[in-house]
Short mmCIF file of the C-alpha atoms (twelve columns), coordinates in Angstrom:
data_MODEL
# 
_entry.id   MODEL 
# 
loop_
_atom_site.group_PDB 
_atom_site.id 
_atom_site.type_symbol 
_atom_site.label_atom_id 
_atom_site.label_alt_id 
_atom_site.label_comp_id 
_atom_site.label_asym_id 
_atom_site.label_seq_id 
_atom_site.Cartn_x 
_atom_site.Cartn_y 
_atom_site.Cartn_z 
_atom_site.pdbx_PDB_model_num 
ATOM 1  C CA . UNK A 1  0.000   0.000  0.000  1 
ATOM 2  C CA . UNK A 2  1.378   3.381  -0.966 1 
ATOM 3  C CA . UNK A 3  0.338   6.359  1.121  1 
ATOM 4  C CA . UNK A 4  0.638   9.768  -0.470 1 
ATOM 5  C CA . UNK A 5  0.873   12.930 1.537  1 
ATOM 6  C CA . UNK A 6  0.900   16.281 -0.180 1 
ATOM 7  C CA . UNK A 7  1.147   19.677 1.411  1 
ATOM 8  C CA . UNK A 8  0.158   22.619 -0.752 1 
ATOM 9  C CA . UNK A 9  1.065   26.119 0.284  1 
ATOM 10 C CA . UNK A 10 -1.068  28.890 -1.151 1 
ATOM 11 C CA . UNK A 11 -0.947  32.462 0.131  1 
ATOM 12 C CA . UNK A 12 0.908   31.274 3.235  1 
ATOM 13 C CA . UNK A 13 -1.830  28.749 4.097  1 
ATOM 14 C CA . UNK A 14 -0.956  25.056 4.192  1 
ATOM 15 C CA . UNK A 15 -3.500  22.469 3.156  1 
ATOM 16 C CA . UNK A 16 -2.947  18.769 3.708  1 
ATOM 17 C CA . UNK A 17 -4.233  16.342 1.112  1 
ATOM 18 C CA . UNK A 18 -4.279  12.643 1.940  1 
ATOM 19 C CA . UNK A 19 -5.385  9.621  0.005  1 
ATOM 20 C CA . UNK A 20 -8.430  7.492  0.782  1 
ATOM 21 C CA . UNK A 21 -6.413  4.750  2.505  1 
ATOM 22 C CA . UNK A 22 -5.047  7.190  5.058  1 
ATOM 23 C CA . UNK A 23 -8.530  8.562  5.697  1 
ATOM 24 C CA . UNK A 24 -9.699  5.016  6.469  1 
ATOM 25 C CA . UNK A 25 -6.691  4.568  8.762  1 
ATOM 26 C CA . UNK A 26 -7.606  7.740  10.671 1 
ATOM 27 C CA . UNK A 27 -11.232 6.590  11.062 1 
ATOM 28 C CA . UNK A 28 -10.046 3.245  12.447 1 
ATOM 29 C CA . UNK A 29 -7.656  4.972  14.830 1 
ATOM 30 C CA . UNK A 30 -10.421 7.183  16.220 1 
ATOM 31 C CA . UNK A 31 -12.854 4.245  16.424 1 
ATOM 32 C CA . UNK A 32 -10.270 2.182  18.302 1 
ATOM 33 C CA . UNK A 33 -9.877  4.982  20.845 1 
ATOM 34 C CA . UNK A 34 -13.631 5.258  21.265 1 
ATOM 35 C CA . UNK A 35 -14.004 1.453  21.502 1 
ATOM 36 C CA . UNK A 36 -11.379 1.511  24.267 1 
ATOM 37 C CA . UNK A 37 -13.590 4.010  26.100 1 
ATOM 38 C CA . UNK A 38 -10.909 6.676  26.088 1 
ATOM 39 C CA . UNK A 39 -11.166 10.397 25.544 1 
ATOM 40 C CA . UNK A 40 -8.433  12.190 23.637 1 
ATOM 41 C CA . UNK A 41 -7.061  13.427 26.967 1 
ATOM 42 C CA . UNK A 42 -6.980  9.931  28.491 1 
ATOM 43 C CA . UNK A 43 -5.406  8.517  25.359 1 
ATOM 44 C CA . UNK A 44 -2.777  11.244 25.353 1 
ATOM 45 C CA . UNK A 45 -1.837  10.536 28.977 1 
ATOM 46 C CA . UNK A 46 -1.398  6.823  28.256 1 
ATOM 47 C CA . UNK A 47 0.759   7.636  25.218 1 
ATOM 48 C CA . UNK A 48 2.790   10.314 26.996 1 
ATOM 49 C CA . UNK A 49 1.509   12.905 24.554 1 
ATOM 50 C CA . UNK A 50 -0.841  15.877 24.579 1 
ATOM 51 C CA . UNK A 51 -4.510  16.054 23.690 1 
ATOM 52 C CA . UNK A 52 -3.531  18.398 20.858 1 
ATOM 53 C CA . UNK A 53 -1.298  15.656 19.408 1 
ATOM 54 C CA . UNK A 54 -4.165  13.132 19.441 1 
ATOM 55 C CA . UNK A 55 -6.479  15.699 17.869 1 
ATOM 56 C CA . UNK A 56 -3.993  16.483 15.101 1 
ATOM 57 C CA . UNK A 57 -3.416  12.787 14.379 1 
ATOM 58 C CA . UNK A 58 -7.166  12.077 14.256 1 
ATOM 59 C CA . UNK A 59 -7.758  15.054 11.955 1 
ATOM 60 C CA . UNK A 60 -4.951  14.065 9.581  1 
ATOM 61 C CA . UNK A 61 -2.772  17.064 10.394 1 
ATOM 62 C CA . UNK A 62 -0.016  14.790 11.741 1 
ATOM 63 C CA . UNK A 63 1.102   11.483 10.253 1 
ATOM 64 C CA . UNK A 64 1.703   8.344  12.316 1 
ATOM 65 C CA . UNK A 65 4.850   6.291  11.842 1 
ATOM 66 C CA . UNK A 66 5.211   2.567  12.572 1 
ATOM 67 C CA . UNK A 67 6.544   3.079  16.099 1 
ATOM 68 C CA . UNK A 68 3.655   5.384  16.959 1 
ATOM 69 C CA . UNK A 69 1.190   2.934  15.415 1 
ATOM 70 C CA . UNK A 70 2.477   0.190  17.713 1 
ATOM 71 C CA . UNK A 71 1.962   2.488  20.714 1 
ATOM 72 C CA . UNK A 72 -1.594  3.341  19.661 1 
ATOM 73 C CA . UNK A 73 -2.349  -0.357 19.118 1 
ATOM 74 C CA . UNK A 74 -1.081  -1.258 22.595 1 
ATOM 75 C CA . UNK A 75 -3.047  1.514  24.333 1 
ATOM 76 C CA . UNK A 76 -6.215  0.708  22.372 1 
ATOM 77 C CA . UNK A 77 -5.774  -3.066 22.834 1 
ATOM 78 C CA . UNK A 78 -5.782  -3.731 19.081 1 
ATOM 79 C CA . UNK A 79 -3.460  -5.636 16.797 1 
ATOM 80 C CA . UNK A 80 -1.484  -3.274 14.564 1 
ATOM 81 C CA . UNK A 81 -3.047  -4.860 11.490 1 
ATOM 82 C CA . UNK A 82 -6.506  -3.667 12.614 1 
ATOM 83 C CA . UNK A 83 -5.605  -0.175 11.448 1 
ATOM 84 C CA . UNK A 84 -4.369  -1.316 8.036  1 
ATOM 85 C CA . UNK A 85 -7.338  -3.341 6.818  1 
# 
């Protein structure tokens, strides 16, 4: 699976464009958090991050690497492959 990430700057404003696969990934990530019964704040505390970080990840403003994915999977009690289906 190839994931494309494009940032366009126009008049000083940045706009992030992601492909459909990444949008599905983000939906699964948010659903996993909700299924775990965690708020963004609770999730952030368990991950050693901030609520703003979780919000930016779930909105597609920040990308998740493999190491971060493993951390999310552990906190949300999901197998890493759950997010990639």
